[in-house]
mmCIF file of C-alpha atoms in Angstrom:
data_model
loop_
_atom_site.group_PDB
_atom_site.id
_atom_site.type_symbol
_atom_site.label_atom_id
_atom_site.label_comp_id
_atom_site.label_asym_id
_atom_site.label_seq_id
_atom_site.Cartn_x
_atom_site.Cartn_y
_atom_site.Cartn_z
ATOM 1 C CA LYS D 26 110.409 83.014 117.012
ATOM 2 C CA GLY D 27 108.508 83.109 113.725
ATOM 3 C CA ALA D 28 108.877 79.381 113.001
ATOM 4 C CA PHE D 29 105.096 79.048 112.843
ATOM 5 C CA ALA D 30 102.016 81.133 113.560
ATOM 6 C CA ASP D 31 101.937 82.524 117.116
ATOM 7 C CA ALA D 32 105.496 81.387 117.853
ATOM 8 C CA THR D 33 106.812 84.169 120.095
ATOM 9 C CA GLY D 34 109.977 82.614 121.458
ATOM 10 C CA THR D 35 112.157 79.549 121.777
ATOM 11 C CA LYS D 36 110.689 76.516 123.496
ATOM 12 C CA ARG D 37 112.784 73.409 123.955
ATOM 13 C CA GLY D 38 111.294 70.097 122.845
ATOM 14 C CA LYS D 39 111.072 66.877 124.830
ATOM 15 C CA PHE D 40 114.307 65.369 123.550
ATOM 16 C CA ALA D 41 116.206 68.588 124.170
ATOM 17 C CA LEU D 42 114.880 68.712 127.719
ATOM 18 C CA ALA D 43 115.854 65.058 128.242
ATOM 19 C CA ASP D 44 119.449 65.559 127.041
ATOM 20 C CA GLY D 45 121.756 63.788 129.476
ATOM 21 C CA GLY D 46 118.858 61.842 130.990
ATOM 22 C CA SER D 47 115.946 59.623 130.040
ATOM 23 C CA ILE D 48 112.713 60.018 128.113
ATOM 24 C CA PHE D 49 109.708 57.716 128.489
ATOM 25 C CA LEU D 50 107.553 57.061 125.421
ATOM 26 C CA ASP D 51 104.273 55.376 126.340
ATOM 27 C CA GLU D 52 102.033 53.427 123.907
ATOM 28 C CA ILE D 53 104.731 53.491 121.261
ATOM 29 C CA GLY D 54 102.877 50.852 119.264
ATOM 30 C CA THR D 55 100.302 53.479 118.239
ATOM 31 C CA MET D 56 102.901 55.869 116.801
ATOM 32 C CA SER D 57 102.289 56.950 113.196
ATOM 33 C CA VAL D 58 104.681 55.736 110.485
ATOM 34 C CA GLY D 59 105.879 59.296 109.849
ATOM 35 C CA LEU D 60 106.741 59.837 113.494
ATOM 36 C CA GLN D 61 108.451 56.451 113.614
ATOM 37 C CA ALA D 62 110.861 57.629 110.896
ATOM 38 C CA LYS D 63 111.712 60.753 112.887
ATOM 39 C CA LEU D 64 112.290 58.778 116.068
ATOM 40 C CA LEU D 65 114.503 56.339 114.195
ATOM 41 C CA ARG D 66 116.692 59.202 113.034
ATOM 42 C CA VAL D 67 117.082 60.460 116.604
ATOM 43 C CA LEU D 68 118.099 56.993 117.804
ATOM 44 C CA GLN D 69 120.519 56.392 114.929
ATOM 45 C CA GLU D 70 122.132 59.803 114.588
ATOM 46 C CA ARG D 71 121.602 61.081 118.133
ATOM 47 C CA GLU D 72 120.542 64.353 116.577
ATOM 48 C CA ILE D 73 117.416 66.477 116.515
ATOM 49 C CA GLU D 74 116.514 69.419 114.339
ATOM 50 C CA PRO D 75 114.395 71.859 116.327
ATOM 51 C CA LEU D 76 111.589 73.561 114.455
ATOM 52 C CA GLY D 77 112.910 76.778 112.950
ATOM 53 C CA ALA D 78 116.556 75.954 113.718
ATOM 54 C CA GLU D 79 119.316 76.247 111.121
ATOM 55 C CA ARG D 80 121.393 73.308 112.351
ATOM 56 C CA THR D 81 120.952 69.962 114.059
ATOM 57 C CA VAL D 82 121.538 69.535 117.785
ATOM 58 C CA HIS D 83 123.302 66.544 119.363
ATOM 59 C CA VAL D 84 121.401 64.837 122.196
ATOM 60 C CA ASP D 85 122.357 62.002 124.522
ATOM 61 C CA VAL D 86 119.119 60.435 125.704
ATOM 62 C CA ARG D 87 118.155 57.054 127.107
ATOM 63 C CA VAL D 88 114.830 56.009 125.566
ATOM 64 C CA ILE D 89 112.410 53.885 127.595
ATOM 65 C CA ALA D 90 109.425 52.790 125.520
ATOM 66 C CA ALA D 91 106.287 50.918 126.537
ATOM 67 C CA THR D 92 103.432 49.292 124.663
ATOM 68 C CA ASN D 93 100.664 46.797 125.285
ATOM 69 C CA ARG D 94 100.840 45.597 121.684
ATOM 70 C CA ASP D 95 102.896 42.781 120.204
ATOM 71 C CA LEU D 96 105.424 44.862 118.265
ATOM 72 C CA ARG D 97 106.743 41.800 116.446
ATOM 73 C CA ALA D 98 103.235 41.201 115.097
ATOM 74 C CA GLU D 99 102.904 44.910 114.265
ATOM 75 C CA VAL D 100 106.130 44.678 112.230
ATOM 76 C CA ASP D 101 104.838 41.624 110.360
ATOM 77 C CA ALA D 102 101.597 43.495 109.623
ATOM 78 C CA GLY D 103 103.523 46.481 108.246
ATOM 79 C CA ARG D 104 102.312 48.896 110.919
ATOM 80 C CA PHE D 105 105.623 49.276 112.739
ATOM 81 C CA ARG D 106 109.044 49.792 111.194
ATOM 82 C CA GLN D 107 111.342 46.810 111.554
ATOM 83 C CA ASP D 108 114.480 48.972 111.836
ATOM 84 C CA LEU D 109 112.908 50.983 114.659
ATOM 85 C CA TYR D 110 111.793 47.784 116.371
ATOM 86 C CA TYR D 111 115.385 46.533 116.527
ATOM 87 C CA ARG D 112 116.634 49.924 117.686
ATOM 88 C CA LEU D 113 114.222 49.898 120.603
ATOM 89 C CA ASN D 114 114.440 46.203 121.473
ATOM 90 C CA VAL D 115 117.801 46.432 123.270
ATOM 91 C CA VAL D 116 116.782 45.360 126.777
ATOM 92 C CA PRO D 117 113.195 44.059 126.594
ATOM 93 C CA ILE D 118 111.276 43.709 129.855
ATOM 94 C CA GLN D 119 108.098 41.644 129.755
ATOM 95 C CA LEU D 120 105.550 42.627 132.401
ATOM 96 C CA PRO D 121 102.886 39.943 132.961
ATOM 97 C CA PRO D 122 99.260 41.075 133.143
ATOM 98 C CA LEU D 123 97.809 41.676 136.579
ATOM 99 C CA ARG D 124 95.844 38.392 136.526
ATOM 100 C CA GLU D 125 99.178 36.529 136.471
ATOM 101 C CA ARG D 126 100.707 38.463 139.367
ATOM 102 C CA GLY D 127 99.147 36.484 142.215
ATOM 103 C CA ASP D 128 98.993 38.297 145.546
ATOM 104 C CA ASP D 129 100.421 41.476 143.970
ATOM 105 C CA ILE D 130 96.772 42.223 143.136
ATOM 106 C CA LEU D 131 95.927 42.454 146.838
ATOM 107 C CA LEU D 132 98.933 44.685 147.549
ATOM 108 C CA LEU D 133 97.850 47.069 144.797
ATOM 109 C CA ALA D 134 94.233 46.935 145.965
ATOM 110 C CA GLN D 135 95.317 47.837 149.503
ATOM 111 C CA HIS D 136 97.373 50.733 148.150
ATOM 112 C CA PHE D 137 94.485 52.094 146.054
ATOM 113 C CA MET D 138 92.029 51.615 148.916
ATOM 114 C CA GLU D 139 94.187 53.663 151.291
ATOM 115 C CA GLN D 140 94.788 56.297 148.616
ATOM 116 C CA PHE D 141 91.104 56.815 147.807
ATOM 117 C CA ALA D 142 90.041 56.623 151.449
ATOM 118 C CA LYS D 143 92.457 59.468 152.219
ATOM 119 C CA GLN D 144 91.287 61.507 149.217
ATOM 120 C CA GLN D 145 87.636 61.067 150.157
ATOM 121 C CA GLY D 146 88.199 61.505 153.886
ATOM 122 C CA LYS D 147 86.493 58.190 154.561
ATOM 123 C CA ALA D 148 87.658 55.536 157.013
ATOM 124 C CA VAL D 149 87.375 51.973 155.693
ATOM 125 C CA ARG D 150 88.468 48.903 157.584
ATOM 126 C CA GLY D 151 89.908 46.937 154.680
ATOM 127 C CA LEU D 152 89.018 44.258 152.146
ATOM 128 C CA GLY D 153 86.603 41.519 153.117
ATOM 129 C CA SER D 154 87.642 37.906 152.528
ATOM 130 C CA GLU D 155 85.186 37.539 149.637
ATOM 131 C CA ALA D 156 86.410 40.806 148.111
ATOM 132 C CA ARG D 157 89.967 39.505 148.189
ATOM 133 C CA GLU D 158 88.882 36.260 146.537
ATOM 134 C CA LEU D 159 86.932 38.194 143.894
ATOM 135 C CA LEU D 160 89.946 40.360 143.040
ATOM 136 C CA LEU D 161 92.229 37.325 142.800
ATOM 137 C CA ARG D 162 89.809 35.444 140.512
ATOM 138 C CA HIS D 163 88.710 38.365 138.328
ATOM 139 C CA PRO D 164 90.233 38.087 134.794
ATOM 140 C CA GLY D 165 91.116 41.789 134.832
ATOM 141 C CA PRO D 166 90.887 42.726 131.138
ATOM 142 C CA GLY D 167 91.548 46.358 132.078
ATOM 143 C CA ASN D 168 94.640 45.455 134.109
ATOM 144 C CA VAL D 169 95.800 47.950 136.780
ATOM 145 C CA ARG D 170 93.579 50.775 135.500
ATOM 146 C CA GLU D 171 90.505 48.589 135.969
ATOM 147 C CA LEU D 172 91.611 47.625 139.473
ATOM 148 C CA GLU D 173 92.192 51.278 140.377
ATOM 149 C CA THR D 174 88.737 52.256 139.114
ATOM 150 C CA ALA D 175 87.121 49.367 140.996
ATOM 151 C CA LEU D 176 88.737 50.477 144.269
ATOM 152 C CA ALA D 177 87.737 54.102 143.702
ATOM 153 C CA ARG D 178 84.152 52.965 143.204
ATOM 154 C CA ALA D 179 84.171 50.632 146.218
ATOM 155 C CA VAL D 180 85.506 53.292 148.584
ATOM 156 C CA ALA D 181 83.034 55.876 147.248
ATOM 157 C CA LEU D 182 80.060 53.531 147.806
ATOM 158 C CA ALA D 183 81.197 52.028 151.108
ATOM 159 C CA ASP D 184 79.771 53.059 154.443
ATOM 160 C CA LYS D 185 82.185 54.711 156.846
ATOM 161 C CA ASP D 186 84.255 52.343 158.953
ATOM 162 C CA SER D 187 83.090 49.335 156.928
ATOM 163 C CA VAL D 188 84.751 46.439 155.115
ATOM 164 C CA LEU D 189 84.744 46.540 151.307
ATOM 165 C CA GLU D 190 82.547 43.760 149.912
ATOM 166 C CA PRO D 191 82.228 42.366 146.327
ATOM 167 C CA PRO D 192 79.081 44.247 145.209
ATOM 168 C CA LEU D 193 80.864 47.590 145.705
ATOM 169 C CA PHE D 194 83.511 46.914 143.060
ATOM 170 C CA GLY D 195 81.286 46.622 139.982
ATOM 171 C CA LEU D 196 83.255 43.610 138.733
ATOM 172 C CA GLY D 197 80.370 41.204 138.300
ATOM 173 C CA ALA D 198 78.663 38.711 140.546
ATOM 174 C CA PRO D 199 80.232 38.139 143.957
ATOM 175 C CA VAL D 200 82.098 34.955 144.714
ATOM 176 C CA VAL D 201 79.802 32.156 145.830
ATOM 177 C CA ARG D 202 79.965 31.936 149.593
ATOM 178 C CA ARG D 203 80.932 28.539 150.960
ATOM 179 C CA TRP D 204 80.450 27.163 154.441
ATOM 180 C CA ASP D 205 83.747 27.718 156.241
ATOM 181 C CA GLY D 206 83.126 25.569 159.292
ATOM 182 C CA GLN D 207 83.173 28.633 161.560
ATOM 183 C CA HIS D 208 79.559 29.790 161.081
ATOM 184 C CA THR D 209 76.223 28.066 161.517
ATOM 185 C CA LEU D 210 74.168 26.978 158.528
ATOM 186 C CA ARG D 211 71.670 29.761 159.293
ATOM 187 C CA GLU D 212 74.445 32.392 159.302
ATOM 188 C CA THR D 213 75.809 31.083 156.011
ATOM 189 C CA LEU D 214 72.371 31.083 154.344
ATOM 190 C CA ASP D 215 71.703 34.615 155.611
ATOM 191 C CA ALA D 216 74.987 35.751 154.101
ATOM 192 C CA VAL D 217 74.163 34.107 150.752
ATOM 193 C CA GLU D 218 70.758 35.786 150.764
ATOM 194 C CA ALA D 219 72.317 39.177 151.525
ATOM 195 C CA ASP D 220 74.880 38.729 148.738
ATOM 196 C CA THR D 221 72.129 37.776 146.281
ATOM 197 C CA ILE D 222 70.053 40.840 147.170
ATOM 198 C CA ARG D 223 73.058 43.161 146.865
ATOM 199 C CA GLU D 224 73.917 41.703 143.452
ATOM 200 C CA ALA D 225 70.307 42.083 142.263
ATOM 201 C CA LEU D 226 70.337 45.726 143.376
ATOM 202 C CA ARG D 227 73.646 46.296 141.588
ATOM 203 C CA GLN D 228 72.334 44.840 138.326
ATOM 204 C CA CYS D 229 69.256 47.081 138.333
ATOM 205 C CA ASP D 230 71.078 50.201 139.620
ATOM 206 C CA SER D 231 69.161 49.934 142.921
ATOM 207 C CA ASN D 232 65.871 50.599 141.111
#
């Protein structure tokens, strides 16, 4: 109480709350240099000094940090402390981008589809074959967040009890349809024409 304006009582900080457990620090590569120094002290001394306190407090916390930046390059550029980098780099886990995860993309897409269908109270029958091919071939610069957004959009725009098709995802032109040996030439050409019209409508916002 009284440590700063409007402070009316004691409130434990994140590291104090995580004592005896784990704390997850996301996007650690964007942390300011000043905050990096404070975090380094916590990791080295296993102590924190709560705002307004008269003594330090010992904490035992497992730190799990994540970043989409190359921290080694950030160190070389002087934007990330080298000593903190080595403190954090105890057990590094490299997660490949979604585009390198193969059929995991389809598993995630199925999960998001079911999730959004339930939220929106809309029955959808699944992913069409061309939609699956599109998702597997899409470069995915936005990674999982982009995939999640694409599925939210597709479910929102889909008709009830329908199959999700490429134009619904907003990920660019649909995959070129190829003759699969199971449909007539007329059926294949009709499908190509329908895909082309849907893509044209998507590009001009259906105007």
